[in-house]
Amino acid sequence: MTGSSAEFSKAKNLFPGGVNSPVRYYEPYPRYIAKGDGSRIYDIDGNSYTDYCLAYGPLILGHAHPSMRKALSRASEIGVNFGAPSEFEIDLGTMIKKAVPAMHKMRFTSSGTEATMHAIRLARSFTGKKVIIKAEGCFHGSHDYALIKAGSGALTQGEPSSPGIPDEVAGSVAVASFNDIDSFKKVIKKKSGKIAAVIVEPVMGNAGVILPEKSFLADLRELTSDNDILLIFDEVITGFRFHYGAYHSQVGIVPDLITLGKIIGGGLPIGAFGGRDDIMNNVSPEGTTYVSGTFSGNTLSMLGGIETLRVLKESDYSKITDMTGKMCSELADIISKNEKCSVNHIGTMFQIFFKKKRVRSYSDAIGSDQKQFLRYFRFALGQGIYMPPSTFETNFVSFAHTDDDMQKFLSMTEEFFRQ
Ligand SMILES: Cc1ncc(COP(=O)(O)O)c(C=O)c1O
């Protein structure tokens, strides 16, 4: 046994299931990646792939971009973390605030998970209320308050989606349905006066790609404001994904708190939460809501973010948006001939669902044929195309992708359906 298969045998003795994050596993064993360059990744078995996973979103400039090399080499000269303030935090913070004006103040963290966890704690402490409403199928990381799913039967009361999460925690998180404002109204009525915040991804990117429908986000803004509930947009995926800024500015809806991650570190570990001054001033040491982290604001991640945003500011998002749009419309043509398929797409995010009816909710997404998706995934892998190995993830396109890459994706899909 050699290559990926041999490495996976060793990995199984080191890591649960052989991996360090569950979605990375697929049968019979995941490919071990040796290096990345632009839109391509290379495995240790001698294969290369056009990468549409892009480390689950951060690598909008592609792999091993010169900006990242610059950040890494600068950090290697000056040190990666001081555990003390640095000018780099000011630089990245200023760039983010200019691009995302609703982030009047922010705090850096080391991951998106930490960002949403702290934003939730802050919302609770600021409002003095306990209950959080999330939308079923939105993912906000892997802390206890985020791993809550809708309970069986009627929506509203959450249930842990993993063992080890106390029922008391689940009891403080209610669940409603994305794109269904009435489901939020119902929960708010039922838990009247107890709700601190509503947290949603403004575009769902963890149940495949699910777009917000016409007035859903605006209705959510109105509903939360009318009921003294904070609105948190989790823009860990969508921040800087569609334009130089956050998604909410594109749709003209201002949340009270925002979480960012992924792209703002250019591939290095990062997260941030921020928003209204009067809320953020409650964070320690200015306020009493405790938030800390050994790696928060570390030099390496700050430099990764600064260099990435510097390149993005000068980049023409319309180029990759148009390229992806064109590819997705051709993809829709190809798969429309197949009775059991549909494609969702926004900007440089897309996903194929093995379900004919357009997917507009989490329940639609889970009703898609996942076995067929995995067949498609394996076929793509064999044709040199690497996608996230789950229908509940998102394909991403980077500035390193080319028209040729898009064409290859289309030909692969055409061939899959032909066979
Ligand atoms: C919308 C969203 N929020 C939060 C997270 C958690 O971020 P991280 O994996 O950096 O902890 C993710 C991760 O995929 C995400 O997609």
Short mmCIF file of N, CA and C in Angstrom, two decimals, residues 215-324:
data_model
loop_
_atom_site.label_atom_id
_atom_site.label_comp_id
_atom_site.label_asym_id
_atom_site.label_seq_id
_atom_site.Cartn_x
_atom_site.Cartn_y
_atom_site.Cartn_z
N SER A 215 -37.79 39.20 0.06
CA SER A 215 -37.81 40.14 1.18
C SER A 215 -37.42 39.47 2.50
N PHE A 216 -36.92 38.24 2.46
CA PHE A 216 -36.70 37.51 3.71
C PHE A 216 -35.77 38.25 4.68
N LEU A 217 -34.62 38.70 4.19
CA LEU A 217 -33.65 39.34 5.10
C LEU A 217 -34.19 40.70 5.58
N ALA A 218 -34.87 41.42 4.69
CA ALA A 218 -35.45 42.71 5.09
C ALA A 218 -36.55 42.49 6.13
N ASP A 219 -37.34 41.45 5.92
CA ASP A 219 -38.41 41.14 6.89
C ASP A 219 -37.82 40.76 8.25
N LEU A 220 -36.70 40.02 8.18
CA LEU A 220 -36.05 39.60 9.42
C LEU A 220 -35.51 40.81 10.18
N ARG A 221 -34.97 41.77 9.40
CA ARG A 221 -34.46 43.01 10.02
C ARG A 221 -35.61 43.74 10.72
N GLU A 222 -36.72 43.86 10.02
CA GLU A 222 -37.85 44.60 10.58
C GLU A 222 -38.40 43.89 11.82
N LEU A 223 -38.54 42.58 11.68
CA LEU A 223 -39.09 41.78 12.78
C LEU A 223 -38.21 41.87 14.03
N THR A 224 -36.91 41.77 13.86
CA THR A 224 -36.01 41.81 15.02
C THR A 224 -36.02 43.20 15.64
N SER A 225 -35.97 44.23 14.79
CA SER A 225 -35.98 45.61 15.34
C SER A 225 -37.27 45.86 16.11
N ASP A 226 -38.40 45.44 15.55
CA ASP A 226 -39.69 45.68 16.21
C ASP A 226 -39.79 44.96 17.55
N ASN A 227 -39.00 43.89 17.72
CA ASN A 227 -39.13 43.10 18.94
C ASN A 227 -37.92 43.22 19.86
N ASP A 228 -37.10 44.25 19.63
CA ASP A 228 -35.90 44.46 20.46
C ASP A 228 -34.99 43.24 20.49
N ILE A 229 -34.80 42.68 19.34
CA ILE A 229 -33.95 41.49 19.24
C ILE A 229 -32.77 41.86 18.34
N LEU A 230 -31.57 41.47 18.72
CA LEU A 230 -30.41 41.78 17.87
C LEU A 230 -30.39 40.85 16.67
N LEU A 231 -29.92 41.39 15.55
CA LEU A 231 -29.79 40.57 14.35
C LEU A 231 -28.29 40.37 14.07
N ILE A 232 -27.89 39.11 14.04
CA ILE A 232 -26.48 38.78 13.74
C ILE A 232 -26.42 38.12 12.37
N PHE A 233 -25.64 38.70 11.47
CA PHE A 233 -25.39 38.05 10.19
C PHE A 233 -24.04 37.35 10.27
N ASP A 234 -24.07 36.05 10.07
CA ASP A 234 -22.82 35.29 10.04
C ASP A 234 -22.29 35.33 8.60
N GLU A 235 -21.31 36.19 8.40
CA GLU A 235 -20.75 36.38 7.05
C GLU A 235 -19.36 35.74 6.96
N VAL A 236 -19.16 34.66 7.71
CA VAL A 236 -17.87 33.97 7.67
C VAL A 236 -17.56 33.50 6.24
N ILE A 237 -18.58 33.04 5.53
CA ILE A 237 -18.37 32.66 4.13
C ILE A 237 -18.55 33.86 3.20
N THR A 238 -19.61 34.64 3.42
CA THR A 238 -20.00 35.65 2.42
C THR A 238 -19.18 36.93 2.48
N GLY A 239 -18.49 37.18 3.60
CA GLY A 239 -17.69 38.39 3.71
C GLY A 239 -16.57 38.40 2.66
N PHE A 240 -16.53 39.41 1.82
CA PHE A 240 -15.53 39.58 0.76
C PHE A 240 -15.60 38.49 -0.31
N ARG A 241 -16.66 37.72 -0.32
CA ARG A 241 -16.80 36.64 -1.31
C ARG A 241 -17.37 37.17 -2.64
N PHE A 242 -18.32 38.15 -2.54
CA PHE A 242 -19.00 38.61 -3.76
C PHE A 242 -18.52 39.98 -4.23
N HIS A 243 -18.00 40.75 -3.31
CA HIS A 243 -17.45 42.08 -3.64
C HIS A 243 -16.53 42.45 -2.50
N TYR A 244 -15.90 43.63 -2.61
CA TYR A 244 -14.97 44.04 -1.56
C TYR A 244 -15.79 44.59 -0.38
N GLY A 245 -16.29 43.72 0.42
CA GLY A 245 -17.12 44.09 1.57
C GLY A 245 -17.99 42.91 1.96
N ALA A 246 -19.03 43.21 2.73
CA ALA A 246 -19.90 42.14 3.21
C ALA A 246 -21.14 42.04 2.33
N TYR A 247 -21.79 40.90 2.39
CA TYR A 247 -22.99 40.69 1.56
C TYR A 247 -24.10 41.66 1.95
N HIS A 248 -24.21 41.94 3.28
CA HIS A 248 -25.36 42.75 3.71
C HIS A 248 -25.35 44.15 3.07
N SER A 249 -24.16 44.68 2.75
CA SER A 249 -24.14 46.01 2.10
C SER A 249 -24.69 45.91 0.69
N GLN A 250 -24.50 44.77 0.05
CA GLN A 250 -25.02 44.61 -1.32
C GLN A 250 -26.54 44.62 -1.33
N VAL A 251 -27.13 44.09 -0.24
CA VAL A 251 -28.59 44.02 -0.22
C VAL A 251 -29.21 45.13 0.65
N GLY A 252 -28.34 45.99 1.20
CA GLY A 252 -28.82 47.16 1.92
C GLY A 252 -29.53 46.86 3.23
N ILE A 253 -29.08 45.81 3.92
CA ILE A 253 -29.69 45.50 5.22
C ILE A 253 -28.58 45.49 6.26
N VAL A 254 -28.77 46.29 7.30
CA VAL A 254 -27.68 46.42 8.27
C VAL A 254 -27.99 45.62 9.54
N PRO A 255 -27.22 44.56 9.81
CA PRO A 255 -27.44 43.82 11.05
C PRO A 255 -26.80 44.56 12.23
N ASP A 256 -27.07 44.10 13.44
CA ASP A 256 -26.47 44.74 14.62
C ASP A 256 -25.06 44.22 14.85
N LEU A 257 -24.88 42.91 14.60
CA LEU A 257 -23.56 42.31 14.75
C LEU A 257 -23.27 41.48 13.50
N ILE A 258 -21.99 41.38 13.18
CA ILE A 258 -21.56 40.64 12.00
C ILE A 258 -20.40 39.74 12.41
N THR A 259 -20.37 38.54 11.87
CA THR A 259 -19.18 37.71 12.07
C THR A 259 -18.51 37.49 10.72
N LEU A 260 -17.19 37.53 10.75
CA LEU A 260 -16.39 37.30 9.54
C LEU A 260 -15.37 36.21 9.85
N GLY A 261 -14.73 35.70 8.80
CA GLY A 261 -13.68 34.69 8.96
C GLY A 261 -13.11 34.39 7.59
N LYS A 262 -12.61 33.20 7.41
CA LYS A 262 -12.16 32.69 6.11
C LYS A 262 -11.37 33.72 5.29
N ILE A 263 -12.02 34.42 4.33
CA ILE A 263 -11.28 35.27 3.38
C ILE A 263 -10.47 36.36 4.08
N ILE A 264 -10.95 36.88 5.21
CA ILE A 264 -10.22 38.00 5.83
C ILE A 264 -8.86 37.56 6.40
N GLY A 265 -8.58 36.26 6.37
CA GLY A 265 -7.24 35.79 6.76
C GLY A 265 -6.51 35.20 5.57
N GLY A 266 -7.15 35.17 4.43
CA GLY A 266 -6.51 34.68 3.21
C GLY A 266 -6.09 33.22 3.26
N GLY A 267 -6.60 32.48 4.25
CA GLY A 267 -6.24 31.06 4.35
C GLY A 267 -5.57 30.75 5.68
N LEU A 268 -5.23 31.81 6.42
CA LEU A 268 -4.66 31.61 7.76
C LEU A 268 -5.80 31.68 8.77
N PRO A 269 -5.61 31.05 9.94
CA PRO A 269 -6.73 30.97 10.89
C PRO A 269 -7.16 32.35 11.38
N ILE A 270 -8.45 32.62 11.23
CA ILE A 270 -8.95 33.94 11.65
C ILE A 270 -10.47 33.92 11.82
N GLY A 271 -10.95 34.87 12.56
CA GLY A 271 -12.37 35.16 12.66
C GLY A 271 -12.46 36.59 13.19
N ALA A 272 -13.64 37.17 13.13
CA ALA A 272 -13.85 38.50 13.72
C ALA A 272 -15.33 38.65 13.98
N PHE A 273 -15.66 39.34 15.06
CA PHE A 273 -17.06 39.75 15.21
C PHE A 273 -17.05 41.23 15.53
N GLY A 274 -18.12 41.89 15.12
CA GLY A 274 -18.14 43.33 15.34
C GLY A 274 -19.50 43.88 14.99
N GLY A 275 -19.66 45.17 15.21
CA GLY A 275 -20.93 45.80 14.89
C GLY A 275 -21.10 47.11 15.62
N ARG A 276 -22.33 47.32 16.10
CA ARG A 276 -22.67 48.61 16.71
C ARG A 276 -21.75 48.92 17.89
N ASP A 277 -21.34 50.20 17.96
CA ASP A 277 -20.48 50.65 19.06
C ASP A 277 -21.06 50.33 20.43
N ASP A 278 -22.35 50.67 20.60
CA ASP A 278 -22.94 50.52 21.94
C ASP A 278 -22.96 49.05 22.37
N ILE A 279 -22.97 48.14 21.40
CA ILE A 279 -22.93 46.71 21.76
C ILE A 279 -21.48 46.30 22.01
N MET A 280 -20.61 46.66 21.07
CA MET A 280 -19.22 46.21 21.15
C MET A 280 -18.50 46.78 22.39
N ASN A 281 -18.96 47.94 22.88
CA ASN A 281 -18.31 48.53 24.05
C ASN A 281 -18.50 47.68 25.32
N ASN A 282 -19.34 46.65 25.20
CA ASN A 282 -19.53 45.75 26.34
C ASN A 282 -18.50 44.64 26.39
N VAL A 283 -17.65 44.58 25.37
CA VAL A 283 -16.63 43.52 25.35
C VAL A 283 -15.46 43.93 26.26
N SER A 284 -14.93 42.97 26.98
CA SER A 284 -13.82 43.25 27.89
C SER A 284 -12.58 43.68 27.10
N PRO A 285 -11.72 44.58 27.54
CA PRO A 285 -11.75 45.17 28.89
C PRO A 285 -12.61 46.43 29.00
N GLU A 286 -13.17 46.92 27.85
CA GLU A 286 -14.00 48.13 27.95
C GLU A 286 -15.27 47.81 28.75
N GLY A 287 -15.84 46.64 28.48
CA GLY A 287 -17.02 46.21 29.21
C GLY A 287 -16.72 44.94 29.98
N THR A 288 -17.77 44.21 30.32
CA THR A 288 -17.55 43.06 31.21
C THR A 288 -17.74 41.71 30.50
N THR A 289 -18.16 41.74 29.24
CA THR A 289 -18.37 40.46 28.53
C THR A 289 -17.01 39.91 28.10
N TYR A 290 -16.66 38.78 28.67
CA TYR A 290 -15.29 38.31 28.52
C TYR A 290 -15.05 37.61 27.18
N VAL A 291 -14.01 38.05 26.50
CA VAL A 291 -13.61 37.48 25.21
C VAL A 291 -12.09 37.54 25.14
N SER A 292 -11.45 36.41 24.96
CA SER A 292 -9.98 36.46 24.88
C SER A 292 -9.46 35.38 23.95
N GLY A 293 -8.17 35.42 23.65
CA GLY A 293 -7.59 34.38 22.79
C GLY A 293 -6.09 34.59 22.60
N THR A 294 -5.32 33.56 22.89
CA THR A 294 -3.86 33.64 22.73
C THR A 294 -3.48 34.06 21.31
N PHE A 295 -4.22 33.55 20.34
CA PHE A 295 -3.85 33.80 18.94
C PHE A 295 -4.64 34.92 18.28
N SER A 296 -5.56 35.54 19.04
CA SER A 296 -6.38 36.60 18.44
C SER A 296 -5.51 37.76 18.00
N GLY A 297 -5.63 38.14 16.74
CA GLY A 297 -4.85 39.27 16.22
C GLY A 297 -3.39 38.93 15.99
N ASN A 298 -3.07 37.63 15.90
CA ASN A 298 -1.65 37.28 15.72
C ASN A 298 -1.11 37.83 14.40
N THR A 299 0.17 38.12 14.40
CA THR A 299 0.82 38.80 13.27
C THR A 299 0.62 38.05 11.96
N LEU A 300 0.78 36.74 12.03
CA LEU A 300 0.70 35.93 10.81
C LEU A 300 -0.68 36.08 10.14
N SER A 301 -1.74 35.89 10.91
CA SER A 301 -3.09 35.99 10.34
C SER A 301 -3.40 37.41 9.89
N MET A 302 -2.92 38.38 10.67
CA MET A 302 -3.17 39.79 10.29
C MET A 302 -2.49 40.08 8.94
N LEU A 303 -1.26 39.63 8.80
CA LEU A 303 -0.55 39.89 7.53
C LEU A 303 -1.22 39.16 6.37
N GLY A 304 -1.69 37.94 6.65
CA GLY A 304 -2.41 37.18 5.61
C GLY A 304 -3.64 37.96 5.16
N GLY A 305 -4.35 38.53 6.13
CA GLY A 305 -5.56 39.29 5.80
C GLY A 305 -5.23 40.59 5.07
N ILE A 306 -4.22 41.29 5.56
CA ILE A 306 -3.85 42.58 4.95
C ILE A 306 -3.47 42.37 3.48
N GLU A 307 -2.61 41.38 3.24
CA GLU A 307 -2.14 41.16 1.86
C GLU A 307 -3.29 40.70 0.97
N THR A 308 -4.16 39.85 1.50
CA THR A 308 -5.29 39.36 0.71
C THR A 308 -6.26 40.50 0.37
N LEU A 309 -6.60 41.29 1.38
CA LEU A 309 -7.55 42.39 1.12
C LEU A 309 -6.94 43.43 0.19
N ARG A 310 -5.62 43.64 0.32
CA ARG A 310 -4.96 44.59 -0.57
C ARG A 310 -5.15 44.15 -2.03
N VAL A 311 -4.96 42.86 -2.29
CA VAL A 311 -5.13 42.36 -3.66
C VAL A 311 -6.61 42.44 -4.07
N LEU A 312 -7.49 42.05 -3.15
CA LEU A 312 -8.92 42.03 -3.49
C LEU A 312 -9.45 43.42 -3.82
N LYS A 313 -8.93 44.43 -3.12
CA LYS A 313 -9.41 45.80 -3.34
C LYS A 313 -9.17 46.24 -4.79
N GLU A 314 -8.10 45.73 -5.36
CA GLU A 314 -7.76 46.10 -6.75
C GLU A 314 -8.33 45.10 -7.76
N SER A 315 -9.03 44.09 -7.28
CA SER A 315 -9.46 43.02 -8.19
C SER A 315 -10.86 43.28 -8.73
N ASP A 316 -11.09 42.75 -9.91
CA ASP A 316 -12.39 42.94 -10.56
C ASP A 316 -13.27 41.71 -10.28
N TYR A 317 -14.10 41.84 -9.25
CA TYR A 317 -14.97 40.71 -8.88
C TYR A 317 -15.90 40.33 -10.02
N SER A 318 -16.25 41.34 -10.87
CA SER A 318 -17.24 41.02 -11.90
C SER A 318 -16.70 39.96 -12.87
N LYS A 319 -15.38 39.93 -12.99
CA LYS A 319 -14.79 38.95 -13.91
C LYS A 319 -15.11 37.51 -13.47
N ILE A 320 -14.85 37.22 -12.18
CA ILE A 320 -15.10 35.83 -11.75
C ILE A 320 -16.60 35.58 -11.52
N THR A 321 -17.31 36.65 -11.18
CA THR A 321 -18.77 36.50 -11.01
C THR A 321 -19.40 36.14 -12.34
N ASP A 322 -19.00 36.87 -13.39
CA ASP A 322 -19.58 36.60 -14.72
C ASP A 322 -19.18 35.21 -15.22
N MET A 323 -17.91 34.88 -14.98
CA MET A 323 -17.41 33.57 -15.44
C MET A 323 -18.21 32.44 -14.75
N THR A 324 -18.43 32.60 -13.44
CA THR A 324 -19.18 31.57 -12.71
C THR A 324 -20.64 31.55 -13.16
#
